[in-house]
C-alpha positions as a printed NumPy array, in Angstrom:
array([[-22.188, -18.893, -15.194],
       [-21.929, -17.173, -11.808],
       [-24.238, -14.724, -10.235],
       [-23.074, -11.295,  -9.097],
       [-25.208,  -8.725,  -7.211],
       [-24.487,  -5.036,  -8.064],
       [-26.075,  -1.974,  -6.615],
       [-26.798,   1.457,  -8.105],
       [-27.24 ,   4.325,  -5.668],
       [-29.63 ,   6.848,  -6.961],
       [-29.901,  10.14 ,  -4.795],
       [-29.996,  13.915,  -4.772],
       [-26.569,  15.502,  -3.893],
       [-25.951,  18.276,  -1.546],
       [-24.248,  21.062,  -3.665],
       [-20.674,  21.609,  -2.962],
       [-20.642,  19.39 ,   0.199],
       [-18.24 ,  16.47 ,  -0.002],
       [-18.71 ,  15.162,   3.52 ],
       [-22.57 ,  15.219,   3.203],
       [-22.597,  13.345,  -0.206],
       [-19.774,  11.04 ,   1.286],
       [-22.53 ,  10.352,   4.274],
       [-25.182,   9.609,   1.669],
       [-23.258,   7.359,  -0.386],
       [-21.731,   5.491,   2.598],
       [-25.343,   4.827,   3.917],
       [-26.578,   3.487,   0.645],
       [-23.323,   1.336,  -0.012],
       [-23.878,  -0.159,   3.786],
       [-27.438,  -0.899,   2.587],
       [-25.874,  -2.529,  -0.587],
       [-23.431,  -4.558,   1.641],
       [-26.323,  -5.777,   3.892],
       [-28.146,  -6.925,   0.675],
       [-25.263,  -8.907,  -0.491],
       [-24.021,  -6.833,  -3.276],
       [-20.467,  -7.096,  -4.406],
       [-20.264,  -3.564,  -5.867],
       [-21.995,  -0.183,  -5.238],
       [-21.656,   2.817,  -7.088],
       [-23.18 ,   6.313,  -7.649],
       [-24.097,   9.071, -10.295],
       [-21.655,  11.49 , -11.97 ],
       [-19.952,  13.966,  -9.684],
       [-21.849,  12.313,  -6.627],
       [-19.102,  13.65 ,  -4.319],
       [-19.866,  17.354,  -4.959],
       [-23.074,  17.602,  -7.138],
       [-23.07 ,  18.636, -10.667],
       [-21.771,  22.078,  -9.695],
       [-19.348,  23.158, -12.316],
       [-18.941,  26.865, -11.086],
       [-18.321,  25.768,  -7.597],
       [-15.741,  23.111,  -8.743],
       [-13.909,  25.528, -11.018],
       [-13.385,  28.053,  -8.141],
       [-13.133,  26.056,  -5.112],
       [-10.287,  23.533,  -5.198],
       [-11.447,  22.151,  -1.836],
       [-14.059,  20.316,  -3.783],
       [-11.42 ,  18.162,  -5.395],
       [-10.636,  14.911,  -3.908],
       [ -7.625,  12.366,  -4.111],
       [ -7.981,   8.781,  -3.503],
       [ -6.248,   9.324,  -0.102],
       [ -8.475,  12.085,   0.896],
       [ -9.55 ,  11.654,   4.45 ],
       [-12.986,  12.712,   3.605],
       [-13.384,   9.415,   1.752],
       [-12.575,   7.215,   4.683],
       [-16.265,   5.962,   5.33 ],
       [-16.262,   4.641,   1.847],
       [-13.22 ,   2.814,   2.291],
       [-14.606,   1.061,   5.457],
       [-17.835,  -0.082,   3.859],
       [-16.504,  -3.603,   3.232],
       [-17.604,  -3.915,  -0.393],
       [-16.384,  -2.498,  -3.567],
       [-17.357,   1.172,  -3.99 ],
       [-17.167,   3.233,  -7.194],
       [-17.342,   7.164,  -6.462],
       [-17.174,   9.652,  -9.033],
       [-15.843,  13.19 ,  -8.114],
       [-13.04 ,  15.808,  -9.219],
       [ -9.424,  15.018,  -8.95 ],
       [ -6.117,  16.706, -10.519],
       [ -5.113,  15.364, -13.683],
       [ -1.53 ,  14.752, -14.967],
       [ -1.188,  18.395, -15.627],
       [ -2.893,  19.531, -12.405],
       [ -5.996,  20.518, -14.171],
       [ -9.282,  18.969, -12.831],
       [-10.811,  15.954, -14.455],
       [-14.02 ,  14.053, -13.674],
       [-12.838,  10.898, -11.89 ],
       [-14.266,   7.734, -10.778],
       [-12.409,   5.865,  -8.034],
       [-12.821,   2.306,  -7.197],
       [-12.156,   1.207,  -3.543],
       [-11.919,  -2.513,  -2.965],
       [-13.284,  -4.457,  -0.085],
       [-10.309,  -3.803,   2.061],
       [-10.378,   0.012,   1.341],
       [ -7.522,   0.056,  -1.075],
       [ -7.787,   1.848,  -4.386],
       [ -8.312,  -0.751,  -7.091],
       [ -8.244,   1.876, -10.063],
       [ -9.135,   5.287, -11.063],
       [-10.857,   6.416, -14.391],
       [-11.078,   9.919, -15.865],
       [-14.053,  10.608, -18.066],
       [-12.72 ,  10.9  , -21.664],
       [-15.722,  12.704, -23.585],
       [-16.689,  15.801, -22.082],
       [-20.174,  17.213, -22.547],
       [-20.559,  20.768, -23.618],
       [-19.576,  23.256, -20.733],
       [-17.648,  20.546, -18.964],
       [-15.027,  21.295, -21.629],
       [-14.605,  24.826, -19.982],
       [-13.747,  23.282, -16.712],
       [-12.218,  19.854, -17.083],
       [ -9.599,  18.254, -19.106],
       [-10.449,  14.722, -20.6  ],
       [ -8.824,  11.559, -19.698],
       [ -7.691,   8.658, -21.972],
       [ -8.16 ,   5.03 , -21.87 ],
       [ -8.66 ,   2.794, -18.633],
       [-11.776,   2.416, -17.004],
       [-12.063,  -1.279, -15.827],
       [-11.34 ,  -3.527, -12.848],
       [-11.737,  -7.252, -11.895],
       [-13.29 ,  -8.651,  -8.671],
       [-13.749, -12.424,  -7.965],
       [-13.06 , -12.993, -11.703],
       [-15.735, -10.667, -12.99 ],
       [-14.586,  -7.652, -15.13 ],
       [-16.297,  -4.418, -14.578],
       [-16.419,  -1.674, -17.28 ],
       [-16.464,   1.908, -16.223],
       [-17.741,   5.075, -18.243],
       [-19.113,   8.518, -17.244],
       [-22.267,   9.78 , -18.591],
       [-21.344,  11.141, -22.16 ],
       [-18.751,   8.412, -22.493],
       [-21.727,   6.033, -22.965],
       [-22.492,   7.636, -26.197],
       [-19.325,   6.744, -27.621],
       [-19.425,   3.036, -28.554],
       [-15.59 ,   2.561, -28.52 ],
       [-15.436,   3.058, -24.942],
       [-17.681,   0.118, -23.981],
       [-16.385,  -1.924, -26.904],
       [-12.689,  -1.541, -25.644],
       [-13.704,  -3.011, -22.287],
       [-15.781,  -5.659, -23.746],
       [-12.788,  -6.957, -25.833],
       [-10.751,  -6.889, -22.751],
       [-13.093,  -9.196, -21.045],
       [-15.45 ,  -7.25 , -19.032],
       [-18.891,  -8.485, -18.552],
       [-20.616,  -5.834, -16.285],
       [-20.771,  -2.062, -17.527],
       [-21.369,   0.694, -14.697],
       [-22.451,   3.841, -15.842],
       [-22.242,   6.907, -13.546],
       [-24.51 ,   9.503, -15.042],
       [-26.608,  12.491, -15.062],
       [-29.776,  12.379, -17.271],
       [-32.244,  15.073, -16.811],
       [-36.127,  15.204, -17.126],
       [-36.318,  16.578, -20.393],
       [-34.595,  14.717, -23.359],
       [-32.427,  12.941, -21.014],
       [-35.293,  10.449, -20.241],
       [-35.163,   9.205, -23.827],
       [-31.504,   8.967, -23.759],
       [-31.541,   7.014, -20.558],
       [-34.104,   4.637, -22.258],
       [-32.195,   4.166, -25.481],
       [-28.436,   4.48 , -25.06 ],
       [-27.923,   1.755, -22.432],
       [-29.84 ,  -1.155, -24.025],
       [-28.045,  -0.297, -27.072],
       [-24.588,  -0.657, -25.289],
       [-26.006,  -4.063, -23.827],
       [-26.791,  -5.622, -27.047],
       [-23.548,  -4.325, -28.903],
       [-21.135,  -5.204, -26.513],
       [-22.689,  -8.352, -24.631],
       [-22.293,  -6.952, -21.21 ],
       [-24.761,  -6.313, -18.59 ],
       [-25.178,  -2.487, -18.266],
       [-26.096,  -0.755, -14.854],
       [-27.076,   2.936, -14.824],
       [-26.735,   4.983, -11.599],
       [-28.542,   8.484, -12.183],
       [-29.054,  11.612, -10.236],
       [-32.662,  12.379,  -9.013],
       [-33.716,  15.837,  -8.309],
       [-31.749,  18.955,  -8.481],
       [-28.314,  18.481, -10.171],
       [-26.794,  21.885, -10.956],
       [-28.788,  23.407, -13.923],
       [-30.549,  19.974, -14.544],
       [-33.065,  17.92 , -12.663],
       [-32.007,  14.389, -12.681],
       [-34.793,  11.984, -13.919],
       [-33.828,   8.945, -11.639],
       [-34.786,   5.699, -13.54 ],
       [-31.512,   4.079, -12.493],
       [-31.803,   0.716, -14.115],
       [-30.072,  -2.758, -15.121],
       [-30.179,  -4.166, -18.741],
       [-29.311,  -7.632, -19.913],
       [-26.964,  -8.397, -22.751],
       [-29.829,  -8.707, -24.901],
       [-31.014,  -5.183, -24.06 ],
       [-34.007,  -6.242, -21.955],
       [-34.717,  -4.424, -18.677],
       [-33.517,  -6.519, -15.447],
       [-34.42 ,  -3.937, -12.755],
       [-35.462,  -0.263, -12.734],
       [-36.152,   2.507, -10.153],
       [-38.52 ,   5.252, -10.684],
       [-38.223,   9.055, -10.392],
       [-39.65 ,   9.351,  -6.965],
       [-36.328,   9.98 ,  -4.869],
       [-33.334,   8.27 ,  -3.236],
       [-33.162,   4.56 ,  -3.879],
       [-30.989,   1.773,  -3.831],
       [-31.304,  -0.566,  -7.014],
       [-30.081,  -4.1  ,  -6.284],
       [-30.023,  -6.602,  -9.028],
       [-28.597, -10.235,  -9.592],
       [-26.822, -10.771, -12.873],
       [-25.889, -14.173, -14.417],
       [-22.45 , -13.515, -15.807],
       [-20.465, -15.893, -18.109],
       [-16.915, -16.441, -16.869],
       [-14.092, -15.82 , -19.144],
       [-11.757, -18.732, -19.689]])
């Protein structure tokens, strides 16, 4: 067994302002580095806010991994997972998580596979992928509605991932119950630790309910943020190394 420290960044995005959101994420990621975390990550569409109409009409909100606006994230010194919008293989927008390593290089990207309701009018879905390794630990990636499809997390667990990172937007209505039930079920079914980074405050048409949290493989809560505002949730996970 080894211990890994993971940080989930919970905050309220500035609508349609990539630079301002990068500044927020970078500040929280630096705090995570000072706390000794190996990985920090944020909610769904944390680079832009959950602003589908803006994203559909303003291609300036799309970011590629080499976008200069993301330079501060490359310079943090730990692995950072950031979710935004990028052009897919056909040039249409996708909801994409980009993973930067400690040295700032791109480790991998993952495009959301399961689009929720009106997301289908703006984005194209990805297919497969969604994992990376750091210091021998496998990290699984999924974006919000992806977590409602067991095959996504099962695939990554079968490939040796031990920690699942869920970048999400759950609101203050039914999202509270989904947040509470979906993720411990993933943990128990997959045998992975599950870490949720959620929005808090206004997020497009929703109000994020916060409650970023960590669940152990048995589904029990390891750590949990509240709904009061921006927070960095840092947790130590005991991970069984793969042979």
